[in-house]
């Protein structure tokens, strides 16, 4: 692209580094911001600067938080003996939206992925083990994605955690609600037949 | 969405105001930036702040520029008697990329759109008329989109400009190169038959 301005080119280049944003989209976004008022643009950049400088991670569960300990970890209404292990804060939000979980979380900050150079030491696994040592935990739910990285991380965590007196479970895998059998992929369908559950449990 | 942090929520809200960026995409972009180094994030926000505070518009053609007069308008190699009128800087870049145009530009900064409340006074039309009055211009090419707003603007400009001794032309409309007849929409096909050109002109 032939930019008529170096400043424009730099801003487009920075936007183009965002995931899923190509050069053309970046230019569209930058020109949109350029049309906004000075106040709007500085609100945009300040929200990012402040997020980056002031953001904290809960020192118990490592979720993004405004305080030292997040709202969930400091709530007496939650069941602190039930820890749900997730990849990142988006998963916490997704599970909170279901209103089906009353325990606490542990945010790993990623999944083990040799391809991307992410090893166990890059994740908050030590912090999880600390929690199992120091507090009374009955069950750890491994709520990780049904991908190769998720499965690898589940396997690693299972081997690390089994020395503790704690129930280790994974979230159920199978056919989505509303899913029609003929459109389900073979692996999911095959596994959901192999891991079938008694009818009483499904309606329970 | 239940955000675990007000700072995160504010940043996601700001990103969600960008065109074509929904809440989920905004969250993904913000979490991506949060994982980058402090230097990377401040480079991102500074590029925007600097763009917004230091950007200039060429006082001749109103294109985005770093100087008072843009490179194209100050170039002695360009034909200053040939003005191509476009909507915004993206169109300048697109036409420059074709290497088919050696004249200068005039950037309107939008198109007349009653639906979006954009009238002729919001565009740089006075500046164009000034140029026709003060410099010797032979031809004005109206290179605007083939949309209702584009056509409205072309019609308005045509009526404004015809009092000057200047050739007014629009860019050719018809079937794209590589376009197969059966897939062309009826309006384009119908108009391209009605406005057919002698064979010698097409190969010229």
Short mmCIF file of C-alpha atoms in Angstrom, two decimals:
data_model
loop_
_atom_site.label_atom_id
_atom_site.label_comp_id
_atom_site.label_asym_id
_atom_site.label_seq_id
_atom_site.Cartn_x
_atom_site.Cartn_y
_atom_site.Cartn_z
CA UNK A 1 0.00 0.00 0.00
CA UNK A 2 1.19 3.53 -0.79
CA UNK A 3 0.41 5.57 2.29
CA UNK A 4 0.20 9.33 1.94
CA UNK A 5 1.35 9.71 5.56
CA UNK A 6 3.97 7.97 7.74
CA UNK A 7 1.78 8.45 10.82
CA UNK A 8 -1.10 6.71 9.10
CA UNK A 9 1.16 3.90 7.97
CA UNK A 10 2.50 3.33 11.49
CA UNK A 11 -0.98 3.21 13.03
CA UNK A 12 -2.18 0.79 10.35
CA UNK A 13 0.88 -1.38 10.95
CA UNK A 14 0.15 -1.53 14.69
CA UNK A 15 -3.51 -2.46 14.11
CA UNK A 16 -2.45 -5.05 11.53
CA UNK A 17 -0.58 -6.93 14.29
CA UNK A 18 -3.86 -7.77 16.04
CA UNK A 19 -5.05 -11.33 15.48
CA UNK A 20 -7.42 -11.68 12.52
CA UNK A 21 -6.88 -8.09 11.40
CA UNK A 22 -5.36 -7.71 7.91
CA UNK A 23 -3.94 -4.57 6.33
CA UNK A 24 -7.24 -3.52 4.75
CA UNK A 25 -9.24 -3.98 7.95
CA UNK A 26 -6.53 -2.17 9.90
CA UNK A 27 -6.79 0.81 7.54
CA UNK A 28 -10.58 0.84 7.88
CA UNK A 29 -10.35 0.82 11.69
CA UNK A 30 -7.70 3.56 11.78
CA UNK A 31 -9.66 5.79 9.39
CA UNK A 32 -12.75 5.23 11.53
CA UNK A 33 -10.87 6.33 14.66
CA UNK A 34 -9.46 9.32 12.79
CA UNK A 35 -13.02 10.50 12.15
CA UNK A 36 -13.92 10.30 15.85
CA UNK A 37 -13.47 13.20 18.26
CA UNK A 38 -10.20 13.71 20.16
CA UNK A 39 -11.99 12.77 23.37
CA UNK A 40 -13.23 9.48 21.91
CA UNK A 41 -9.79 8.49 20.65
CA UNK A 42 -8.06 9.36 23.91
CA UNK A 43 -10.73 7.40 25.80
CA UNK A 44 -9.87 4.46 23.53
CA UNK A 45 -6.12 4.64 24.03
CA UNK A 46 -6.35 5.46 27.74
CA UNK A 47 -8.58 2.47 28.43
CA UNK A 48 -5.84 0.29 26.96
CA UNK A 49 -2.96 2.05 28.71
CA UNK A 50 -4.76 1.85 32.05
CA UNK A 51 -5.69 -1.79 31.53
CA UNK A 52 -2.07 -2.63 30.77
CA UNK A 53 -0.58 -0.69 33.70
CA UNK A 54 -3.19 -1.34 36.41
CA UNK A 55 -4.45 -4.84 35.65
CA UNK A 56 -4.00 -7.39 38.42
CA UNK A 57 -4.26 -11.12 38.51
CA UNK A 58 -6.02 -12.72 41.49
CA UNK A 59 -3.23 -14.25 43.57
CA UNK A 60 -5.36 -17.30 44.32
CA UNK A 61 -6.92 -18.25 40.99
CA UNK A 62 -4.86 -16.04 38.58
CA UNK A 63 -7.99 -14.68 36.91
CA UNK A 64 -7.90 -11.04 35.71
CA UNK A 65 -9.07 -8.85 38.59
CA UNK A 66 -9.11 -5.29 39.88
CA UNK A 67 -8.09 -6.32 43.40
CA UNK A 68 -5.47 -8.63 44.89
CA UNK A 69 -8.06 -11.37 45.30
CA UNK A 70 -10.91 -11.61 42.79
CA UNK A 71 -14.60 -11.39 43.66
CA UNK A 72 -15.18 -15.10 43.23
CA UNK A 73 -12.24 -16.17 45.39
CA UNK A 74 -13.23 -13.77 48.17
CA UNK A 75 -16.92 -14.69 48.13
CA UNK A 76 -18.12 -16.72 51.15
CA UNK A 77 -21.06 -17.95 49.04
CA UNK A 78 -18.86 -20.02 46.74
CA UNK A 79 -17.77 -23.59 47.44
CA UNK A 80 -14.01 -23.31 47.89
CA UNK A 81 -13.52 -27.07 47.99
CA UNK A 82 -14.50 -27.33 44.31
CA UNK A 83 -11.96 -25.94 41.83
CA UNK A 84 -12.67 -25.65 38.13
CA UNK A 85 -9.44 -25.44 36.07
CA UNK A 86 -9.76 -23.39 32.86
CA UNK A 87 -7.50 -22.02 30.16
CA UNK A 88 -8.26 -18.30 30.41
CA UNK A 89 -10.64 -15.62 31.67
CA UNK A 90 -13.01 -16.12 28.72
CA UNK A 91 -13.75 -19.63 29.97
CA UNK A 92 -14.51 -18.27 33.45
CA UNK A 93 -17.00 -15.86 31.86
CA UNK A 94 -18.57 -18.63 29.77
CA UNK A 95 -19.01 -20.94 32.77
CA UNK A 96 -20.30 -18.11 34.99
CA UNK A 97 -22.93 -17.39 32.31
CA UNK A 98 -24.31 -20.93 32.65
CA UNK A 99 -25.20 -20.35 36.35
CA UNK A 100 -24.43 -24.05 36.86
CA UNK A 101 -21.25 -23.76 38.88
CA UNK A 102 -20.86 -22.56 42.44
CA UNK A 103 -17.24 -23.47 43.09
CA UNK A 104 -14.09 -21.44 42.44
CA UNK A 105 -11.73 -21.31 39.47
CA UNK A 106 -8.10 -21.73 38.61
CA UNK A 107 -6.92 -19.96 35.44
CA UNK A 108 -3.93 -21.69 33.83
CA UNK A 109 -3.23 -18.88 31.36
CA UNK A 110 -2.86 -21.23 28.42
CA UNK A 111 -2.57 -24.88 27.43
CA UNK A 112 0.50 -27.07 26.98
CA UNK A 113 1.44 -26.74 23.32
CA UNK A 114 4.85 -27.93 22.14
CA UNK A 115 4.07 -26.46 18.70
CA UNK A 116 3.81 -22.96 20.17
CA UNK A 117 6.58 -23.51 22.70
CA UNK A 118 4.26 -23.48 25.73
CA UNK A 119 5.39 -25.94 28.40
CA UNK A 120 3.97 -26.76 31.86
CA UNK A 121 6.30 -24.18 33.45
CA UNK A 122 4.58 -21.40 31.48
CA UNK A 123 1.22 -22.20 33.09
CA UNK A 124 -0.02 -21.56 36.64
CA UNK A 125 0.24 -25.24 37.57
CA UNK A 126 2.47 -24.69 40.62
CA UNK A 127 -0.15 -22.32 42.00
CA UNK A 128 -2.81 -25.02 41.64
CA UNK A 129 -0.68 -27.55 43.49
CA UNK A 130 -0.09 -24.97 46.24
CA UNK A 131 -3.85 -24.56 46.61
CA UNK A 132 -4.33 -28.33 46.93
CA UNK A 133 -1.60 -28.43 49.60
CA UNK A 134 -2.87 -25.50 51.63
CA UNK A 135 -6.66 -25.66 51.43
CA UNK A 136 -9.13 -28.48 51.70
CA UNK A 137 -10.18 -29.34 48.16
CA UNK A 138 -12.60 -32.16 47.41
CA UNK A 139 -12.80 -32.03 43.64
CA UNK A 140 -10.86 -30.55 40.72
CA UNK A 141 -12.80 -30.22 37.47
CA UNK A 142 -10.58 -29.98 34.39
CA UNK A 143 -12.71 -27.83 32.06
CA UNK A 144 -10.33 -27.57 29.11
CA UNK A 145 -10.97 -27.49 25.37
CA UNK A 146 -11.53 -30.77 23.55
CA UNK A 147 -8.39 -30.26 21.45
CA UNK A 148 -5.01 -31.91 21.35
CA UNK A 149 -3.55 -29.17 23.58
CA UNK A 150 -6.46 -29.52 26.01
CA UNK A 151 -6.07 -33.30 26.19
CA UNK A 152 -2.31 -33.03 26.69
CA UNK A 153 -2.81 -30.55 29.52
CA UNK A 154 -5.51 -32.74 31.11
CA UNK A 155 -3.17 -35.76 31.00
CA UNK A 156 -0.29 -33.77 32.52
CA UNK A 157 -2.49 -32.32 35.28
CA UNK A 158 -4.01 -35.73 36.03
CA UNK A 159 -0.57 -37.21 36.65
CA UNK A 160 0.46 -34.25 38.83
CA UNK A 161 -2.74 -34.16 40.89
CA UNK A 162 -3.44 -37.82 41.53
CA UNK A 163 -1.09 -37.90 44.52
CA UNK A 164 -3.55 -35.65 46.38
CA UNK A 165 -6.70 -36.94 48.07
CA UNK A 166 -8.94 -35.26 45.55
CA UNK A 167 -11.54 -36.27 42.98
CA UNK A 168 -10.36 -35.33 39.48
CA UNK A 169 -13.05 -35.00 36.83
CA UNK A 170 -13.37 -33.62 33.31
CA UNK A 171 -16.40 -31.93 31.80
CA UNK A 172 -18.70 -34.24 29.83
CA UNK A 173 -18.09 -34.63 26.13
CA UNK A 174 -20.74 -35.69 23.67
CA UNK A 175 -23.39 -34.36 21.37
CA UNK A 176 -24.42 -30.72 21.82
CA UNK A 177 -27.97 -29.95 22.84
CA UNK A 178 -29.99 -29.51 19.64
CA UNK A 179 -27.36 -31.44 17.68
CA UNK A 180 -28.74 -33.76 15.02
CA UNK A 181 -27.10 -37.18 14.84
CA UNK A 182 -26.49 -37.17 11.10
CA UNK A 183 -24.41 -33.98 11.29
CA UNK A 184 -22.26 -34.99 14.28
CA UNK A 185 -18.66 -35.90 13.39
CA UNK A 186 -17.70 -39.57 13.71
CA UNK A 187 -15.25 -39.20 16.60
CA UNK A 188 -17.74 -37.36 18.79
CA UNK A 189 -20.53 -39.78 17.92
CA UNK A 190 -18.33 -42.84 18.44
CA UNK A 191 -17.09 -41.61 21.82
CA UNK A 192 -20.54 -40.58 22.96
CA UNK A 193 -21.76 -44.13 22.30
CA UNK A 194 -18.74 -45.65 24.06
CA UNK A 195 -19.21 -43.36 27.09
CA UNK A 196 -23.01 -43.65 27.20
CA UNK A 197 -24.67 -42.91 30.57
CA UNK A 198 -27.71 -44.50 32.26
CA UNK A 199 -30.91 -42.66 31.31
CA UNK A 200 -31.59 -41.66 34.93
CA UNK A 201 -28.34 -39.67 35.05
CA UNK A 202 -29.12 -37.67 31.93
CA UNK A 203 -32.48 -36.47 33.19
CA UNK A 204 -31.22 -35.99 36.75
CA UNK B 1 -20.80 -10.78 29.78
CA UNK B 2 -19.66 -10.97 33.40
CA UNK B 3 -16.30 -9.26 33.49
CA UNK B 4 -14.00 -10.03 36.39
CA UNK B 5 -12.45 -6.55 36.04
CA UNK B 6 -13.82 -3.07 35.36
CA UNK B 7 -10.65 -2.12 33.48
CA UNK B 8 -11.06 -5.10 31.19
CA UNK B 9 -14.72 -4.27 30.65
CA UNK B 10 -13.92 -0.66 29.69
CA UNK B 11 -11.23 -1.67 27.21
CA UNK B 12 -13.54 -4.26 25.63
CA UNK B 13 -16.30 -1.66 25.40
CA UNK B 14 -13.97 0.76 23.59
CA UNK B 15 -12.84 -1.90 21.12
CA UNK B 16 -16.45 -2.96 20.59
CA UNK B 17 -17.20 0.50 19.18
CA UNK B 18 -14.95 -0.14 16.18
CA UNK B 19 -16.85 -0.98 12.99
CA UNK B 20 -17.34 -4.71 12.47
CA UNK B 21 -15.96 -5.59 15.92
CA UNK B 22 -18.43 -7.34 18.22
CA UNK B 23 -18.10 -7.96 21.95
CA UNK B 24 -16.43 -11.36 21.54
CA UNK B 25 -13.90 -10.12 19.00
CA UNK B 26 -13.22 -7.08 21.19
CA UNK B 27 -12.48 -9.34 24.15
CA UNK B 28 -10.15 -11.47 22.03
CA UNK B 29 -8.25 -8.40 20.81
CA UNK B 30 -7.95 -6.91 24.30
CA UNK B 31 -6.74 -10.20 25.80
CA UNK B 32 -4.23 -10.45 22.96
CA UNK B 33 -2.88 -6.98 23.74
CA UNK B 34 -2.78 -7.81 27.44
CA UNK B 35 -0.40 -10.67 26.65
CA UNK B 36 1.98 -8.38 24.74
CA UNK B 37 4.87 -6.53 26.36
CA UNK B 38 4.38 -3.05 27.86
CA UNK B 39 6.53 -1.62 25.06
CA UNK B 40 4.34 -3.21 22.38
CA UNK B 41 1.12 -1.91 23.90
CA UNK B 42 2.45 1.61 24.36
CA UNK B 43 3.73 1.57 20.76
CA UNK B 44 0.17 0.65 19.74
CA UNK B 45 -1.55 3.40 21.73
CA UNK B 46 1.11 6.02 20.95
CA UNK B 47 0.81 5.42 17.22
CA UNK B 48 -2.88 6.24 17.52
CA UNK B 49 -2.42 9.24 19.82
CA UNK B 50 0.25 10.67 17.55
CA UNK B 51 -1.83 10.04 14.44
CA UNK B 52 -4.77 11.84 16.00
CA UNK B 53 -2.81 14.84 17.26
CA UNK B 54 -0.30 15.33 14.43
CA UNK B 55 -2.22 14.31 11.32
CA UNK B 56 -2.59 16.96 8.64
CA UNK B 57 -4.77 17.22 5.60
CA UNK B 58 -3.22 18.55 2.40
CA UNK B 59 -4.60 22.06 2.00
CA UNK B 60 -4.98 21.56 -1.74
CA UNK B 61 -6.52 18.11 -2.13
CA UNK B 62 -7.54 17.35 1.51
CA UNK B 63 -5.83 13.96 1.44
CA UNK B 64 -4.20 12.76 4.68
CA UNK B 65 -0.61 14.01 4.72
CA UNK B 66 2.36 14.63 6.99
CA UNK B 67 3.04 18.08 5.51
CA UNK B 68 0.92 21.11 4.64
CA UNK B 69 0.82 20.03 1.00
CA UNK B 70 0.89 16.34 0.15
CA UNK B 71 3.56 14.66 -1.98
CA UNK B 72 1.28 14.29 -4.98
CA UNK B 73 0.13 17.93 -4.96
CA UNK B 74 3.70 19.20 -4.63
CA UNK B 75 5.14 16.92 -7.33
CA UNK B 76 6.13 18.67 -10.58
CA UNK B 77 5.85 15.30 -12.37
CA UNK B 78 2.07 15.14 -11.97
CA UNK B 79 -0.42 16.70 -14.36
CA UNK B 80 -2.10 19.41 -12.26
CA UNK B 81 -4.72 20.15 -14.91
CA UNK B 82 -6.31 16.72 -14.34
CA UNK B 83 -8.17 16.29 -11.03
CA UNK B 84 -9.57 12.97 -9.88
CA UNK B 85 -12.33 13.42 -7.27
CA UNK B 86 -12.57 10.55 -4.75
CA UNK B 87 -14.38 9.77 -1.53
CA UNK B 88 -11.45 9.13 0.81
CA UNK B 89 -7.76 8.34 1.12
CA UNK B 90 -8.34 4.63 0.49
CA UNK B 91 -9.50 5.45 -3.03
CA UNK B 92 -6.34 7.52 -3.61
CA UNK B 93 -4.28 4.49 -2.55
CA UNK B 94 -6.28 2.16 -4.79
CA UNK B 95 -5.91 4.40 -7.85
CA UNK B 96 -2.21 5.02 -7.15
CA UNK B 97 -1.74 1.25 -7.08
CA UNK B 98 -3.02 0.94 -10.65
CA UNK B 99 -0.19 3.16 -11.98
CA UNK B 100 -2.72 4.39 -14.58
CA UNK B 101 -3.21 7.94 -13.33
CA UNK B 102 -0.73 10.79 -13.47
CA UNK B 103 -2.98 13.67 -12.43
CA UNK B 104 -3.79 14.98 -8.94
CA UNK B 105 -6.61 14.18 -6.54
CA UNK B 106 -9.36 15.88 -4.59
CA UNK B 107 -10.59 14.02 -1.51
CA UNK B 108 -14.21 14.83 -0.62
CA UNK B 109 -14.10 13.11 2.76
CA UNK B 110 -17.40 11.28 2.18
CA UNK B 111 -20.41 11.05 -0.11
CA UNK B 112 -23.75 12.85 0.05
CA UNK B 113 -26.01 10.58 2.10
CA UNK B 114 -29.30 11.94 3.46
CA UNK B 115 -29.74 8.65 5.37
CA UNK B 116 -26.58 9.28 7.38
CA UNK B 117 -27.13 13.04 7.55
CA UNK B 118 -24.20 13.91 5.26
CA UNK B 119 -24.98 16.91 3.06
CA UNK B 120 -22.87 18.77 0.47
CA UNK B 121 -21.67 21.22 3.14
CA UNK B 122 -19.98 18.35 5.01
CA UNK B 123 -17.78 17.55 2.02
CA UNK B 124 -14.79 19.43 0.59
CA UNK B 125 -16.76 20.68 -2.41
CA UNK B 126 -16.02 24.39 -1.87
CA UNK B 127 -12.32 23.54 -1.94
CA UNK B 128 -12.76 21.84 -5.31
CA UNK B 129 -14.56 24.86 -6.75
CA UNK B 130 -11.76 27.09 -5.42
CA UNK B 131 -9.24 24.96 -7.29
CA UNK B 132 -11.20 25.26 -10.53
CA UNK B 133 -11.35 29.04 -10.07
CA UNK B 134 -7.68 29.54 -9.23
CA UNK B 135 -5.80 27.00 -11.32
CA UNK B 136 -6.07 25.90 -14.90
CA UNK B 137 -7.93 22.61 -14.89
CA UNK B 138 -8.80 20.77 -18.10
CA UNK B 139 -10.62 17.72 -16.79
CA UNK B 140 -12.30 16.57 -13.58
CA UNK B 141 -12.76 12.79 -13.23
CA UNK B 142 -15.48 11.82 -10.76
CA UNK B 143 -14.19 8.48 -9.45
CA UNK B 144 -16.91 7.68 -6.93
CA UNK B 145 -18.50 4.39 -5.91
CA UNK B 146 -21.27 2.93 -8.09
CA UNK B 147 -23.79 3.26 -5.25
CA UNK B 148 -26.78 5.48 -4.64
CA UNK B 149 -24.66 7.87 -2.55
CA UNK B 150 -21.98 7.92 -5.25
CA UNK B 151 -24.50 8.67 -7.98
CA UNK B 152 -26.15 11.41 -5.91
CA UNK B 153 -22.78 13.04 -5.30
CA UNK B 154 -21.82 12.77 -8.98
CA UNK B 155 -25.11 14.44 -9.98
CA UNK B 156 -24.62 17.24 -7.44
CA UNK B 157 -21.00 17.84 -8.50
CA UNK B 158 -21.92 17.78 -12.18
CA UNK B 159 -24.45 20.59 -11.68
CA UNK B 160 -21.96 22.60 -9.61
CA UNK B 161 -19.02 22.16 -12.00
CA UNK B 162 -20.62 22.56 -15.41
CA UNK B 163 -20.37 26.36 -15.26
CA UNK B 164 -16.59 26.01 -15.52
CA UNK B 165 -14.75 25.45 -18.82
CA UNK B 166 -13.78 21.93 -17.83
CA UNK B 167 -14.36 18.42 -19.13
CA UNK B 168 -16.29 16.38 -16.53
CA UNK B 169 -15.99 12.59 -16.78
CA UNK B 170 -16.83 9.58 -14.65
CA UNK B 171 -14.88 6.34 -14.47
CA UNK B 172 -16.13 3.58 -16.79
CA UNK B 173 -18.70 1.16 -15.44
CA UNK B 174 -19.24 -2.30 -16.83
CA UNK B 175 -18.16 -5.88 -16.44
CA UNK B 176 -15.01 -6.54 -14.40
CA UNK B 177 -12.02 -8.08 -16.10
CA UNK B 178 -12.31 -11.85 -15.74
CA UNK B 179 -16.05 -11.52 -15.05
CA UNK B 180 -18.22 -14.21 -16.63
CA UNK B 181 -21.41 -12.95 -18.24
CA UNK B 182 -23.74 -15.45 -16.59
CA UNK B 183 -22.75 -14.27 -13.10
CA UNK B 184 -23.00 -10.53 -13.76
CA UNK B 185 -26.05 -8.85 -12.21
CA UNK B 186 -28.75 -7.64 -14.61
CA UNK B 187 -28.31 -3.92 -14.00
CA UNK B 188 -24.57 -3.98 -14.73
CA UNK B 189 -25.07 -6.21 -17.78
CA UNK B 190 -27.96 -4.10 -19.11
CA UNK B 191 -26.06 -0.85 -18.69
CA UNK B 192 -22.88 -2.27 -20.19
CA UNK B 193 -24.84 -3.20 -23.33
CA UNK B 194 -26.52 0.20 -23.47
CA UNK B 195 -23.18 2.01 -23.04
CA UNK B 196 -21.21 -0.28 -25.39
CA UNK B 197 -18.03 1.16 -26.92
CA UNK B 198 -16.48 0.70 -30.38
CA UNK B 199 -14.03 -2.21 -30.39
CA UNK B 200 -11.08 0.02 -31.31
CA UNK B 201 -11.52 1.99 -28.06
CA UNK B 202 -11.46 -1.10 -25.85
CA UNK B 203 -8.16 -2.38 -27.22
CA UNK B 204 -6.61 1.10 -27.42
#
